[in-house]
One Martini backbone bead per residue (centre of mass of N, CA, C, O) as a GRO file, in nm:
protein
  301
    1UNK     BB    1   0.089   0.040   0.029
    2UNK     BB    2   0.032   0.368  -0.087
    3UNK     BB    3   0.146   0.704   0.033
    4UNK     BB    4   0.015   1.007   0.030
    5UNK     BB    5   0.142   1.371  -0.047
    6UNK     BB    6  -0.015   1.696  -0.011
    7UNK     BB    7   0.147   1.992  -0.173
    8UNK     BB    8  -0.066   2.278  -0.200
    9UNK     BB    9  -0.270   2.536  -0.260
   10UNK     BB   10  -0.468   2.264  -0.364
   11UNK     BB   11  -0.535   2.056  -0.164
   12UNK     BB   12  -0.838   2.045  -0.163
   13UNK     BB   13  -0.878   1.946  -0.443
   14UNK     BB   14  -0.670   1.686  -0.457
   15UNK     BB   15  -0.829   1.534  -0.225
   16UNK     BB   16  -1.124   1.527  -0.391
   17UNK     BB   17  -0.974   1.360  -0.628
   18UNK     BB   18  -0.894   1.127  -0.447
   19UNK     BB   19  -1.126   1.031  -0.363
   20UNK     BB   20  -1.273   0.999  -0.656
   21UNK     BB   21  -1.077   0.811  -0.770
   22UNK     BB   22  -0.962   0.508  -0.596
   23UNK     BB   23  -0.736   0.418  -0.595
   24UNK     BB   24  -0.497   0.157  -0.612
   25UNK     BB   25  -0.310   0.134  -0.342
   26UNK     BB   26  -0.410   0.414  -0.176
   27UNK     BB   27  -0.332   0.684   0.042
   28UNK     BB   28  -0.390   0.926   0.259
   29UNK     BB   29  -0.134   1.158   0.378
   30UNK     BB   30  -0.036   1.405   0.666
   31UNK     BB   31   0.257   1.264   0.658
   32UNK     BB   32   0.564   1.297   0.486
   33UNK     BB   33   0.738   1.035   0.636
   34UNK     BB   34   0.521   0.795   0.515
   35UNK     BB   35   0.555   0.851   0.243
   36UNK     BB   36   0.600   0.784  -0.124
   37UNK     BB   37   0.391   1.007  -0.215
   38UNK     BB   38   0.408   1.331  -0.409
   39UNK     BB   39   0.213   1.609  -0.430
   40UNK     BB   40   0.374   1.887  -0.559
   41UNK     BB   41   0.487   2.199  -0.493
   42UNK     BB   42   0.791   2.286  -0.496
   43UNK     BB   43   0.814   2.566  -0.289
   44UNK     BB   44   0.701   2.359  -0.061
   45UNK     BB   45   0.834   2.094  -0.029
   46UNK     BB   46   1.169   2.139   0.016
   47UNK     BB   47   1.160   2.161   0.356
   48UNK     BB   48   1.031   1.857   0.389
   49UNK     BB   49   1.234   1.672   0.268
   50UNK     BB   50   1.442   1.575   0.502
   51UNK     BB   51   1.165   1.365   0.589
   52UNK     BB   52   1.171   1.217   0.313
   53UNK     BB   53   1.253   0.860   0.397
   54UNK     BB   54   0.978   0.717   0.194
   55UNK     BB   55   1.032   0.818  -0.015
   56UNK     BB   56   1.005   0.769  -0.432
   57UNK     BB   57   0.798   0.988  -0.532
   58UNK     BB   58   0.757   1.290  -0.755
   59UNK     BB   59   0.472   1.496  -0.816
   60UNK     BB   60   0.443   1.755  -0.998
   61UNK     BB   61   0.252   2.082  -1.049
   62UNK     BB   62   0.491   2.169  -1.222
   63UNK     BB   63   0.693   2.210  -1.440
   64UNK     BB   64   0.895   2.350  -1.244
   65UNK     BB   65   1.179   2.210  -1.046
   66UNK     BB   66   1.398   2.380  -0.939
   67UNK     BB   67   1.416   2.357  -0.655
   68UNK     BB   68   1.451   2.057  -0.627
   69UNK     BB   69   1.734   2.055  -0.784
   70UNK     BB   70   1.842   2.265  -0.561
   71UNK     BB   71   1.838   2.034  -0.387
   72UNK     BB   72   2.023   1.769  -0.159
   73UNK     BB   73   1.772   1.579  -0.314
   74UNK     BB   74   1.745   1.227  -0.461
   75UNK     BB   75   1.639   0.945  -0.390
   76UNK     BB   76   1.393   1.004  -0.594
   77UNK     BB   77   1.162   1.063  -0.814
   78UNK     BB   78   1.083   1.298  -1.084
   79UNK     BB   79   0.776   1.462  -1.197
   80UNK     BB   80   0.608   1.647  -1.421
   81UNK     BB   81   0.403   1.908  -1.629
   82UNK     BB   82   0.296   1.808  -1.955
   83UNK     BB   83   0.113   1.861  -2.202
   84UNK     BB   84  -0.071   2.138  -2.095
   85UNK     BB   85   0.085   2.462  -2.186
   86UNK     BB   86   0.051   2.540  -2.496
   87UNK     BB   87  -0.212   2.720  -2.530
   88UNK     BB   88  -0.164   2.945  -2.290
   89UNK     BB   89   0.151   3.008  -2.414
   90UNK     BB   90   0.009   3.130  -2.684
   91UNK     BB   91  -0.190   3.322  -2.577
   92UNK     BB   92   0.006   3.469  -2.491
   93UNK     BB   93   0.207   3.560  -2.689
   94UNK     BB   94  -0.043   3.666  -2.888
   95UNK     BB   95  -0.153   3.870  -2.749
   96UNK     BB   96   0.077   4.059  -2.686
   97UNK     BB   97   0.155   4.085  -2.994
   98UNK     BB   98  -0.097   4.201  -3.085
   99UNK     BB   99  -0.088   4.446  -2.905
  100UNK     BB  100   0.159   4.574  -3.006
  101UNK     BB  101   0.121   4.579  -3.338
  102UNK     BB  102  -0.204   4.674  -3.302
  103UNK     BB  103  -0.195   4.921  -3.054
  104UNK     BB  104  -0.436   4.878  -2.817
  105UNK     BB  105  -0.306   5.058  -2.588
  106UNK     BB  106  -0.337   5.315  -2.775
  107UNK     BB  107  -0.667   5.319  -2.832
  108UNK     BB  108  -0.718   5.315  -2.514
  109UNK     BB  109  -0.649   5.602  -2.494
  110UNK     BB  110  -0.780   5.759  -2.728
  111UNK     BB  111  -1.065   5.719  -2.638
  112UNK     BB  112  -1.050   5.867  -2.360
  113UNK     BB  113  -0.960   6.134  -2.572
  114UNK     BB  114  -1.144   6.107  -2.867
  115UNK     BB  115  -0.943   5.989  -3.034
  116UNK     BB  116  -0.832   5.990  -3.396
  117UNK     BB  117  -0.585   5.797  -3.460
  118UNK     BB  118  -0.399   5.599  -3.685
  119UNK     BB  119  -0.210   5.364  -3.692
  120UNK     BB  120   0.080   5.182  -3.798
  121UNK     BB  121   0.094   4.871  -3.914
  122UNK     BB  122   0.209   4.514  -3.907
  123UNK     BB  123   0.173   4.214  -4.040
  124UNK     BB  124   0.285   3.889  -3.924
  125UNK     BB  125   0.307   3.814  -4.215
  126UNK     BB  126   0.675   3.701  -4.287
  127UNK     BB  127   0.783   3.692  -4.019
  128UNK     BB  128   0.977   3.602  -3.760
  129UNK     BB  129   1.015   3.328  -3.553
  130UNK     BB  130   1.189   3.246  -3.248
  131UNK     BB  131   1.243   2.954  -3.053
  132UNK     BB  132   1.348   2.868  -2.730
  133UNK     BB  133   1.264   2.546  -2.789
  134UNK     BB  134   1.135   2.221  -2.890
  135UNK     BB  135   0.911   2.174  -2.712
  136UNK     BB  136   0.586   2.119  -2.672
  137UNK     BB  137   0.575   2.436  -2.657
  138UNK     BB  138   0.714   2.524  -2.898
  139UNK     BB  139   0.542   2.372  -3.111
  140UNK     BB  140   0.265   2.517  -3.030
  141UNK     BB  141   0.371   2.811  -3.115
  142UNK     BB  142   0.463   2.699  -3.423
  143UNK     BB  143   0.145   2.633  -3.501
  144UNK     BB  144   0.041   2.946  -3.472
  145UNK     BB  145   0.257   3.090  -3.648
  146UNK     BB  146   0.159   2.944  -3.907
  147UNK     BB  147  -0.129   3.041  -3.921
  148UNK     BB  148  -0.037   3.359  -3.962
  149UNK     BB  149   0.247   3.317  -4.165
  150UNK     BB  150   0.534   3.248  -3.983
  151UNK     BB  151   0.847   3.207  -3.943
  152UNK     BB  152   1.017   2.909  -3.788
  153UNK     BB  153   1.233   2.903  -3.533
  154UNK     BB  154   1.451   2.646  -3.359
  155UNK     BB  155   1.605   2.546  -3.083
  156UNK     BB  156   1.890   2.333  -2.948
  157UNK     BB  157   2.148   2.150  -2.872
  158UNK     BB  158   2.215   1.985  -3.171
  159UNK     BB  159   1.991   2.099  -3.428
  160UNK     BB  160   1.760   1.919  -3.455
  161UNK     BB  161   1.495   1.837  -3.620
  162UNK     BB  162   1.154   1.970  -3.599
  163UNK     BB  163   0.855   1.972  -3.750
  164UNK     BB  164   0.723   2.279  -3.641
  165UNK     BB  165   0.953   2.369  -3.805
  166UNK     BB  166   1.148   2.531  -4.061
  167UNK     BB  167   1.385   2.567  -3.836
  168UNK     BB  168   1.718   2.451  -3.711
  169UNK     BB  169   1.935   2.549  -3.406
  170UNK     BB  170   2.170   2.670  -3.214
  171UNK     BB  171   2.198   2.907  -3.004
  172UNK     BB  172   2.469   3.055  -3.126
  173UNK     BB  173   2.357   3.021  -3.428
  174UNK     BB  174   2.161   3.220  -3.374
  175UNK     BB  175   2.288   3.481  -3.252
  176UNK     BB  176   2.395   3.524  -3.581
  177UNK     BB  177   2.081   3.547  -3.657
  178UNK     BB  178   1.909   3.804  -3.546
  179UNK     BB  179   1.833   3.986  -3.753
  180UNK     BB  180   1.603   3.797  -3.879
  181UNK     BB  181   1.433   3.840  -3.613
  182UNK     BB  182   1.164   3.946  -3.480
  183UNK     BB  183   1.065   3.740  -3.289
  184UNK     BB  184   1.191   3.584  -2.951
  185UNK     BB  185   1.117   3.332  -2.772
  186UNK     BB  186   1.120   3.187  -2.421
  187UNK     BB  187   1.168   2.814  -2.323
  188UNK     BB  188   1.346   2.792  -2.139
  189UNK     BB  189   1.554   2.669  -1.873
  190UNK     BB  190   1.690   2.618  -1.526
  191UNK     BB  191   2.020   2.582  -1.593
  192UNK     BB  192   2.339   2.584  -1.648
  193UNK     BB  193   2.364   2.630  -1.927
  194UNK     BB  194   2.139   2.891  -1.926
  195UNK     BB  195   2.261   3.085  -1.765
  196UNK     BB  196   2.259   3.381  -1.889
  197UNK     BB  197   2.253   3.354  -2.149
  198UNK     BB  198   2.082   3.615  -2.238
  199UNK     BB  199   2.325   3.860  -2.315
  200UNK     BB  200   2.510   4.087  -2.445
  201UNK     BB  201   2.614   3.876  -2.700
  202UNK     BB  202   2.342   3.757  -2.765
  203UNK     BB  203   2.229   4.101  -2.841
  204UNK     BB  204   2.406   4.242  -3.072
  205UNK     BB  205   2.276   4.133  -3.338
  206UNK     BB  206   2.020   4.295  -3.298
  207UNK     BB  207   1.698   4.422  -3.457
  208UNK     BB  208   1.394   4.524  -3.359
  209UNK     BB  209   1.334   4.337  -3.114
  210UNK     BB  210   1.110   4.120  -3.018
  211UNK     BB  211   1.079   3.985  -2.649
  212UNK     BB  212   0.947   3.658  -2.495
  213UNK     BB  213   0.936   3.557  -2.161
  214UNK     BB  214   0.830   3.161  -2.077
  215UNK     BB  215   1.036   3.021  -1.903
  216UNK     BB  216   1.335   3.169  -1.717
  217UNK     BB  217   1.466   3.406  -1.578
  218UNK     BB  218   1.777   3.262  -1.517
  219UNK     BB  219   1.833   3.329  -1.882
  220UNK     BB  220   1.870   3.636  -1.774
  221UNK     BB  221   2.039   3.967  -1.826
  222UNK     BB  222   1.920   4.219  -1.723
  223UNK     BB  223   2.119   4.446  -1.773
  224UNK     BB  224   2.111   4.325  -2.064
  225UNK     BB  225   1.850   4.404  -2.149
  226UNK     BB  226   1.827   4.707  -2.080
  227UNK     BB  227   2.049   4.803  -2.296
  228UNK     BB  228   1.904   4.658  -2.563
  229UNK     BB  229   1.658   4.859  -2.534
  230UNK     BB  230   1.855   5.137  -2.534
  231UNK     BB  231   2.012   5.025  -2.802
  232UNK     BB  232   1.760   4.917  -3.011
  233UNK     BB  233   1.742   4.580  -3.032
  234UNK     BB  234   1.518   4.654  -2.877
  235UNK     BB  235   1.114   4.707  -2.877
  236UNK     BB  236   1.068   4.475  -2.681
  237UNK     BB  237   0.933   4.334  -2.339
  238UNK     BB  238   0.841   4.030  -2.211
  239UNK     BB  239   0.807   3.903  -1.828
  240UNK     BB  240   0.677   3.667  -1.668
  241UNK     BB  241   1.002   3.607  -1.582
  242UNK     BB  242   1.232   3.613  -1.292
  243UNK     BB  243   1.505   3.623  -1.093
  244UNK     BB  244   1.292   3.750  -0.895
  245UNK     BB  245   1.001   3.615  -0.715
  246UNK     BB  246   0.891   3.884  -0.637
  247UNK     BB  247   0.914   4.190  -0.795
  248UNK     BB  248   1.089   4.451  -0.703
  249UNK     BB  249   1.001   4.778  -0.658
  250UNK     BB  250   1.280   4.867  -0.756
  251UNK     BB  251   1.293   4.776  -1.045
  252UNK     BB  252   1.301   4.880  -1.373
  253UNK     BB  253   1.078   4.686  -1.501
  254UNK     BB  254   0.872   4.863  -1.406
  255UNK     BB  255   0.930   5.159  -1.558
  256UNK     BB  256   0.975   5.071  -1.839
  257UNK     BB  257   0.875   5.138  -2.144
  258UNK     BB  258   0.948   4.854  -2.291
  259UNK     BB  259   0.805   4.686  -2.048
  260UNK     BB  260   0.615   4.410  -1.991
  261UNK     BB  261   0.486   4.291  -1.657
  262UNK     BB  262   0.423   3.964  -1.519
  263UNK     BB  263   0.287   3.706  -1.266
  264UNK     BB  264   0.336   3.418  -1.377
  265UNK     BB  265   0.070   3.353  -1.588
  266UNK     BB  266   0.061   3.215  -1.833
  267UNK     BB  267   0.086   2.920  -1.716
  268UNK     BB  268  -0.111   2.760  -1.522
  269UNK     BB  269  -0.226   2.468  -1.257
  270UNK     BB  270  -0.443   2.284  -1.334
  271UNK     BB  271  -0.574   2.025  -1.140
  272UNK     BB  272  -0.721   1.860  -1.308
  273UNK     BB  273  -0.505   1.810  -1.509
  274UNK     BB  274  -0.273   1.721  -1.308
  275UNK     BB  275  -0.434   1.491  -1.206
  276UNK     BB  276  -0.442   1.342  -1.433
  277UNK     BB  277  -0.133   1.275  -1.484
  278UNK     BB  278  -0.132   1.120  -1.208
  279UNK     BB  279  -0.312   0.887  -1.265
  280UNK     BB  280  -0.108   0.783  -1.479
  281UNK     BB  281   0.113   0.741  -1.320
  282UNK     BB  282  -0.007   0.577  -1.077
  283UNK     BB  283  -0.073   0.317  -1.277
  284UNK     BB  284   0.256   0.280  -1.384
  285UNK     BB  285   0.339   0.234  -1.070
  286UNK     BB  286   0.160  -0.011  -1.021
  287UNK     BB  287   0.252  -0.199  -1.251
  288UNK     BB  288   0.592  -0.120  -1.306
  289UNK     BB  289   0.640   0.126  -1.475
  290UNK     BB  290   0.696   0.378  -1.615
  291UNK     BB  291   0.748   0.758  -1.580
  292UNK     BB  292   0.698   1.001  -1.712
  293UNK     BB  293   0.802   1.320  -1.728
  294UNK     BB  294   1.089   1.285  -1.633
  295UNK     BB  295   1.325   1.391  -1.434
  296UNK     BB  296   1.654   1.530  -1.462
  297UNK     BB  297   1.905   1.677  -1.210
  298UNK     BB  298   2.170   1.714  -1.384
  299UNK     BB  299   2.011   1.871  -1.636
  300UNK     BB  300   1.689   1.981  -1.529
  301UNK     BB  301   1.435   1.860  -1.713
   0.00000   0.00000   0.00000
């Protein structure tokens, strides 16, 4: 028999799924240390981990599970939650894109003023759009930027190509081909090797970029991107991920004309979709089956 503990801001909505599911060979206990199995919000665990004497399983309820990596803890399996943050992550990039290029909260103000005003605009189609990460989250931006008429270039460690991209290539070597691309998306994971990757060598080659980071804070090197912005490399960025969240009250991001943050809400993970991946990697599990989206702590993701 295993021991579920749920550690999670919706832990009562989990706790509801969990009786109405009656997985079998499982029990819920509020115990960590008596525990086989967590299901868990990664920055809530890790205090925690200390006690999981009895862990072996580890379903995190974020996508992100740096918490967890960088904890002194490997004992247990890890895994995460893929393969249904792609549409929320599309919905919020062409959001944003689309408020930009037409100009929509321009003509928020011109409305509040009476002012009749047409703005001049681009329309997407024609576009290169380059996302770094082609992994299933960049791949369902680049069936949406298809649809748009965008080319879509894609980076990854080995450059190895991707059916959902027009064109892949490796970080370094999109570095290099910055001037073709009109928008940005950053979907990197937070790894040793992401680490300040956007620095300012990356983007030196860069001219009137849009950039868009859905990623991790931590693969952006902040005041190289705010000299980017203000030389014009860069014609602005939106930035739902930073490296200290929540983002400091002084921070100059909260007040960069050229600067749009949100706080970390581009793709929430709603506790039902959740909770489907936890049943059937549970089931995976009580089979002896392998389990899905593994993470390795060693890569980061």
């Amino acid at each position: 028999m295993d021991k579920v503990y749920v550690i999670s801001e919706h832990a009562a909505t989990y706790h509801q799924l969990l009786a109405a599911a009656q997985l079998p060979d499982l029990a819920v206990t509020h115990n960590a240390a008596e525990a086989t199995i967590w299901l868990a919000d990664p920055p809530l665990a890790v205090s925690k981990l200390p006690h999981a004497n009895a862990l072996r399983w580890l379903q995190s309820t974020f996508a992100g599970t740096d918490a967890l990596i960088q904890a002194p803890f490997r004992h247990y399996q890890l895994t995460n939650v893929r393969g249904i943050f792609g549409p929320l992550m599309a919905e919020y990039v062409f959001g944003h894109l689309l408020t930009n290029t037409r100009h929509i909260g321009q003509y928020a103000k011109q409305q509040a003023q009476c002012h009749w005003q047409p703005q001049p605009y681009q329309s997407l189609h024609g576009q290169t759009l380059a996302i770094l990460g082609t992994g299933a989250i960049g791949q369902y931006i680049a069936t949406v930027a298809h649809a748009f008429g965008m080319k879509v270039l894609g980076t990854n460690q080995t450059g190895r190509s991707v059916e959902a991209f027009d064109h892949t290539m490796t970080l370094p070597e999109l570095q290099q081909r910055l001037r073709e691309v009109d928008v940005l998306v950053s979907t990197l994971p937070a790894t040793d090797k992401t680490h300040q990757c956007l620095n300012a060598a990356f983007w030196q080659h860069a001219q009137d970029l849009f950039f868009i980071n859905v990623g991790r804070g931590a693969t952006v090197d902040e005041p190289a991107l705010i000299h980017a912005l203000e030389a014009k490399q860069l014609r602005g960025a939106v930035l739902d991920v930073m490296q200290q969240e929540p983002l400091p009250e002084s921070h100059p991001f909260w007040t960069h004309p050229k600067v749009t943050v949100t706080p970390h809400i581009a793709a929430v993970s709603f506790p039902d979709q959740v909770f489907k991946l936890f049943t059937d990697n549970y089931r995976r599990w009580h089979a002896g089956e392998p389990l899905l989206h593994h993470v390795d702590f060693d890569k980061g993701y």
